CSV table of C-alpha atoms in Angstrom, one decimal:
chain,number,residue,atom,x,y,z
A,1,UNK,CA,79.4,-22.8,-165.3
A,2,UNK,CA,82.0,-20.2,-164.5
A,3,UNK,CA,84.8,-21.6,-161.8
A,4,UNK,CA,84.6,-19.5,-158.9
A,5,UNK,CA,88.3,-17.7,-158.4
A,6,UNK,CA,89.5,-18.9,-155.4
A,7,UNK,CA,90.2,-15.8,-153.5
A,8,UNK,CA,93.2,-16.5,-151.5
A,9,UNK,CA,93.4,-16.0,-147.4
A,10,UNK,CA,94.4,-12.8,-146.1
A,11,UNK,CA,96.9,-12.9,-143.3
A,12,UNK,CA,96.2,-10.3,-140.9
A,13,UNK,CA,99.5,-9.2,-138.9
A,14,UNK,CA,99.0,-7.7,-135.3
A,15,UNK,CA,100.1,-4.1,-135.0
A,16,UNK,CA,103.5,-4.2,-132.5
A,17,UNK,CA,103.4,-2.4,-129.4
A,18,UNK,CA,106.6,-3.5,-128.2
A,19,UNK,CA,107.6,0.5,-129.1
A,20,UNK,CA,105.1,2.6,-127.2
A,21,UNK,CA,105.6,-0.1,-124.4
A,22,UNK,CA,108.8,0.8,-124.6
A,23,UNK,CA,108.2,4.6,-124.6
A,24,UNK,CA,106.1,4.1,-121.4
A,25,UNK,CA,108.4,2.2,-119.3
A,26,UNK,CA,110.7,5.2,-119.7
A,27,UNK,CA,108.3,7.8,-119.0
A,28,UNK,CA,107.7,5.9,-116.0
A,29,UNK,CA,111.3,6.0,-115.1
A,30,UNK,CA,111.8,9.5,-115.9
A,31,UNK,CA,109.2,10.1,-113.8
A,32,UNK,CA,110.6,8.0,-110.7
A,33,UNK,CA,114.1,9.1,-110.7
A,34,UNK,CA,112.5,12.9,-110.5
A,35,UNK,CA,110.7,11.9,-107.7
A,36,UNK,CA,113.9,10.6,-106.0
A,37,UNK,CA,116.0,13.7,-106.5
A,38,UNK,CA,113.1,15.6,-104.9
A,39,UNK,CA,113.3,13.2,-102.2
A,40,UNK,CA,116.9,13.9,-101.9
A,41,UNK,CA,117.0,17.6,-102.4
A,42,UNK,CA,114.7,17.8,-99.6
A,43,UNK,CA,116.6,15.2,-97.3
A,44,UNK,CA,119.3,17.8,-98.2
A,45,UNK,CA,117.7,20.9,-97.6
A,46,UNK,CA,116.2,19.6,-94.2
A,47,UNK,CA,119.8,18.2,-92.7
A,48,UNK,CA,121.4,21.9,-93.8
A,49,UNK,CA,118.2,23.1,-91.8
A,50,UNK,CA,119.2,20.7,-89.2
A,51,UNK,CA,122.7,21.9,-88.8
A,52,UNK,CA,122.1,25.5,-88.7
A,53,UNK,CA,119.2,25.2,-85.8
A,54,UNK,CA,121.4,23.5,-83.8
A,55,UNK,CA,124.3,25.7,-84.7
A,56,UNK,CA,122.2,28.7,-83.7
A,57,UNK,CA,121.2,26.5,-80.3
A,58,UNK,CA,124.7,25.8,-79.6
A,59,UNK,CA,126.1,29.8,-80.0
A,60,UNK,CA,123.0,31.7,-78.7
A,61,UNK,CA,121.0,29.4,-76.1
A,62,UNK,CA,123.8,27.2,-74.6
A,63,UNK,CA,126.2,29.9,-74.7
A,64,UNK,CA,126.5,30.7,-70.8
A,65,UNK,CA,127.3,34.5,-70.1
A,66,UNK,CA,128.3,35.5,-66.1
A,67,UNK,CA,125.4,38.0,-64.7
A,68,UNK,CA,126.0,41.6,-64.0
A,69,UNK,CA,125.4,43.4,-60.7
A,70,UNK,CA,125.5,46.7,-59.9
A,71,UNK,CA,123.6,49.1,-57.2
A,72,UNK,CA,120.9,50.9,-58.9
A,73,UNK,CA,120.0,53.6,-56.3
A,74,UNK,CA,121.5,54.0,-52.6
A,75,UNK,CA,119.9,55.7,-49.8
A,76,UNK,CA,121.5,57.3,-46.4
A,77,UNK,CA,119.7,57.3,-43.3
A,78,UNK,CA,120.9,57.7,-39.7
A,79,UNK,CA,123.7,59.7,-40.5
A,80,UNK,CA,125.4,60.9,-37.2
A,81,UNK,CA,128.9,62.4,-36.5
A,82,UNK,CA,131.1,65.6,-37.9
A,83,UNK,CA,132.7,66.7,-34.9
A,84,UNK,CA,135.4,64.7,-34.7
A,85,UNK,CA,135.1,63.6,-38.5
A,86,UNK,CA,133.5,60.1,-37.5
A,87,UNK,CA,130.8,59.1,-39.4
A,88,UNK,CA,127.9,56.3,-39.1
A,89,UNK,CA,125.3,55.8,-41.0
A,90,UNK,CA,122.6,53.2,-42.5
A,91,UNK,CA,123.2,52.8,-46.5
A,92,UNK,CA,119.7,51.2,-47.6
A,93,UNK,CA,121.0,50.4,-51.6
A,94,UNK,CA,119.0,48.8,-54.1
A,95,UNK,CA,120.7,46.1,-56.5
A,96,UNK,CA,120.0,45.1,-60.3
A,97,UNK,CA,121.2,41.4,-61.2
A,98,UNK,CA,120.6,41.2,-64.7
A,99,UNK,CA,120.7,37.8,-66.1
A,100,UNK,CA,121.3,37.8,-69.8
A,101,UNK,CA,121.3,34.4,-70.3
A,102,UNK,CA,118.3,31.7,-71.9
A,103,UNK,CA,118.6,29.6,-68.2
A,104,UNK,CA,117.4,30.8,-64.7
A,105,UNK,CA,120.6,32.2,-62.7
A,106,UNK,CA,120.0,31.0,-59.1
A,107,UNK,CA,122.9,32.6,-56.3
A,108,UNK,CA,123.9,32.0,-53.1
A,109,UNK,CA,123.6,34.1,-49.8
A,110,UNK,CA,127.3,36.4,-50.1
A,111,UNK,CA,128.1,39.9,-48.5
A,112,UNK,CA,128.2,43.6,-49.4
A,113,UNK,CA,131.2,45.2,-47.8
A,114,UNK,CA,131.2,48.8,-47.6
A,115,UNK,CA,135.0,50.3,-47.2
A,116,UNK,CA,136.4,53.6,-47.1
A,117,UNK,CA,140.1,54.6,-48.1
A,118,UNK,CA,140.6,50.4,-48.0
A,119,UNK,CA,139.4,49.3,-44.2
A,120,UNK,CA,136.1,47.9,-44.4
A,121,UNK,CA,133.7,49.7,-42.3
A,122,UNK,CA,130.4,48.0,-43.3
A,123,UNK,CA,128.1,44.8,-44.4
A,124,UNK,CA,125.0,44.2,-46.0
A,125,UNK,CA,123.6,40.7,-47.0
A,126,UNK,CA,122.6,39.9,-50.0
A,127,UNK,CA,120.3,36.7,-49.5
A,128,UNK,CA,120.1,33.9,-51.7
A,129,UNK,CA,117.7,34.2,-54.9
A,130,UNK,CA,117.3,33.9,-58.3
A,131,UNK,CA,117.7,35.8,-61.8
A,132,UNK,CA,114.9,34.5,-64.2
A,133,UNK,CA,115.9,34.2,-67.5
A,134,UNK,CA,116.5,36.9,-69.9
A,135,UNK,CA,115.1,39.2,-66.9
A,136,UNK,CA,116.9,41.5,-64.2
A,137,UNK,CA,116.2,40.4,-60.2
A,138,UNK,CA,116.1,43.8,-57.7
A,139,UNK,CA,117.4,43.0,-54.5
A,140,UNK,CA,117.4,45.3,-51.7
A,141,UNK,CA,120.4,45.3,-49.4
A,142,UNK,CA,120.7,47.0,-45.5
A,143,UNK,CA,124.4,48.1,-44.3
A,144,UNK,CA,125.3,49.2,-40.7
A,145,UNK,CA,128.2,51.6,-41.5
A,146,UNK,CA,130.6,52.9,-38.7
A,147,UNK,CA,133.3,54.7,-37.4
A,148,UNK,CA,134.7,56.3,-41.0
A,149,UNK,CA,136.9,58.5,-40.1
A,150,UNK,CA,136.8,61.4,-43.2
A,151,UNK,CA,140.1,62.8,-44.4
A,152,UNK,CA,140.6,66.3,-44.4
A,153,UNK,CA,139.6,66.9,-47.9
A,154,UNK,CA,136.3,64.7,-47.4
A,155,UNK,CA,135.9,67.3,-44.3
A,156,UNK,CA,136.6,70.4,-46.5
A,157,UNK,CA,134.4,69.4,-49.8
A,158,UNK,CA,131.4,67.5,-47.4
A,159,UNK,CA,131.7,64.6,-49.7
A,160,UNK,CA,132.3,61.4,-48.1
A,161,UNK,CA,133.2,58.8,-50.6
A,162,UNK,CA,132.7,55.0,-49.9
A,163,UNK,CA,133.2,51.9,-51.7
A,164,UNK,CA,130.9,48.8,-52.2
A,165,UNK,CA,132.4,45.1,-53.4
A,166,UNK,CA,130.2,42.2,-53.6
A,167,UNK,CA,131.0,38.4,-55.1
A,168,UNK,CA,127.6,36.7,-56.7
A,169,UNK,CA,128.2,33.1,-56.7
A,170,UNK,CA,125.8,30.4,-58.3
A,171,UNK,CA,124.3,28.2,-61.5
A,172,UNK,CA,123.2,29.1,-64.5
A,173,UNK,CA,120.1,26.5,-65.4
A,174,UNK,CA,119.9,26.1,-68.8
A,175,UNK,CA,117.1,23.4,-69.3
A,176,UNK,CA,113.9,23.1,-67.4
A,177,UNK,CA,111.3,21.0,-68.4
A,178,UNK,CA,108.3,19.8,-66.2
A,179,UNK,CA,109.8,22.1,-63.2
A,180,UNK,CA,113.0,19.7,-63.2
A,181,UNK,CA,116.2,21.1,-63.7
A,182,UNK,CA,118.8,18.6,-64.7
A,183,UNK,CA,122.2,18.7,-63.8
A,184,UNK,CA,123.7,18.1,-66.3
A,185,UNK,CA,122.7,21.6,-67.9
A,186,UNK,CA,123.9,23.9,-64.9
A,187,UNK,CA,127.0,26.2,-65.5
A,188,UNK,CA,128.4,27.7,-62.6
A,189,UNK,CA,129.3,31.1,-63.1
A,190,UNK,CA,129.8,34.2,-60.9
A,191,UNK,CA,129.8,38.0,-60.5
A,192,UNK,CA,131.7,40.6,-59.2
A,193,UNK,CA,130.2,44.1,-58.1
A,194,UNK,CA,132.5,47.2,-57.6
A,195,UNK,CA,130.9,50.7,-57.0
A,196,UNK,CA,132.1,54.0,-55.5
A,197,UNK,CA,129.5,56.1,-54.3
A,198,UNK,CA,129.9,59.9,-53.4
A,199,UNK,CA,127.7,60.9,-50.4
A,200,UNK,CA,127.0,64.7,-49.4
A,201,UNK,CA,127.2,64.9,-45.6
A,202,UNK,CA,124.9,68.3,-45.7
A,203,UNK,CA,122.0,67.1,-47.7
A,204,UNK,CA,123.0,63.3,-46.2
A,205,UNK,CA,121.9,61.8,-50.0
A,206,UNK,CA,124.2,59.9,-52.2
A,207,UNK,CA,124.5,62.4,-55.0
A,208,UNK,CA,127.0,60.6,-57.0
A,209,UNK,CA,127.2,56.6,-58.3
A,210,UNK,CA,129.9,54.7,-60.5
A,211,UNK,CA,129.6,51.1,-60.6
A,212,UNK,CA,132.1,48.9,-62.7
A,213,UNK,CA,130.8,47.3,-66.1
């Protein structure tokens, strides 16, 4: 009988994966650290946003600007007088307050003084209100006017020319929320008004207006 060769054992050797293990775990980290720079990019991005909002807040909505008044129109009525170059009158004149701020502007009661050649010789009363924001308040204002004596040019020319000073004084509210205003966010700012007005003692109108900016 033929011996049978003994055939001898085959060692079988797993393939390593200790490479594409390797290969993986870096992918993976690749991966992570691109997810944190997008993380900080937009950390970055949103704090430069940040900064410029409340830049823009700090130069445009909490700067406080003073309000501007000036009379818009002016009516005369009850004119009386020309003999002996005295004059009274009723001066009916409407007023602008324009508020250019991002806060209510609310003012207190002051007066309208109407004066000729420097002696005052009227007042009107300008009651206490308020400006909304971003808005101009019209306020009508009544002045008894008496005794102006004309100068002998005003006589010759029929043009009386009067002058009209006013002093607005109140707060500026910037923040408002649930109908509160807080204290904290009210400037106090104020106004001055200075306007000379020309008024024709024949057609008794106000035919000429210059207010100061």
């Amino acid at each position: 009988m033929d011996e049978k060769a003994e055939i001898a054992p085959v060692n079988l050797y797993p393939r390593s994966t200790d490479g594409l293990e390797s290969a993986t775990m870096s992918y993976d980290d690749e991966i992570r650290r691109k997810k944190r720079r997008k993380r900080l990019v937009y950390i970055a991005a949103f704090a430069v946003f940040q900064t410029v909002v409340i830049l823009v807040f700090a130069l445009v909505v909490m700067r406080v600007r003073a309000p501007e008044v000036e009379i818009d129109s002016a009516a005369v009525e009850e004119l009386s007088g020309g003999a002996s170059s005295h004059y009274n009158m009723t001066i009916v004149a409407r007023l602008k307050i324009k508020n250019k701020n991002f806060g209510d502007y609310k003012y207190e009661r002051t007066a309208m003084n109407i004066s000729h050649g420097g002696v005052t010789v009227g007042e009107g009363v300008i009651l206490n209100g308020k400006a909304e924001a971003r808005d101009t308040e019209t306020v009508q204002v009544t002045a008894r006017v008496s005794s102006v004596v004309a100068s002998s040019n005003e006589t010759s020319s029929g043009i009386l020319v009067l002058e009209s000073k006013a002093a607005l004084r109140g707060k500026v509210h910037l923040m408002k929320m649930w109908g509160i205003h807080f204290p904290m966010m009210k400037k106090r700012k104020g106004a001055q008004m200075n306007c000379v007005m020309e008024i024709n003692l024949a057609s008794r109108v106000v035919q000429d207006m210059d207010c100061d900016d």
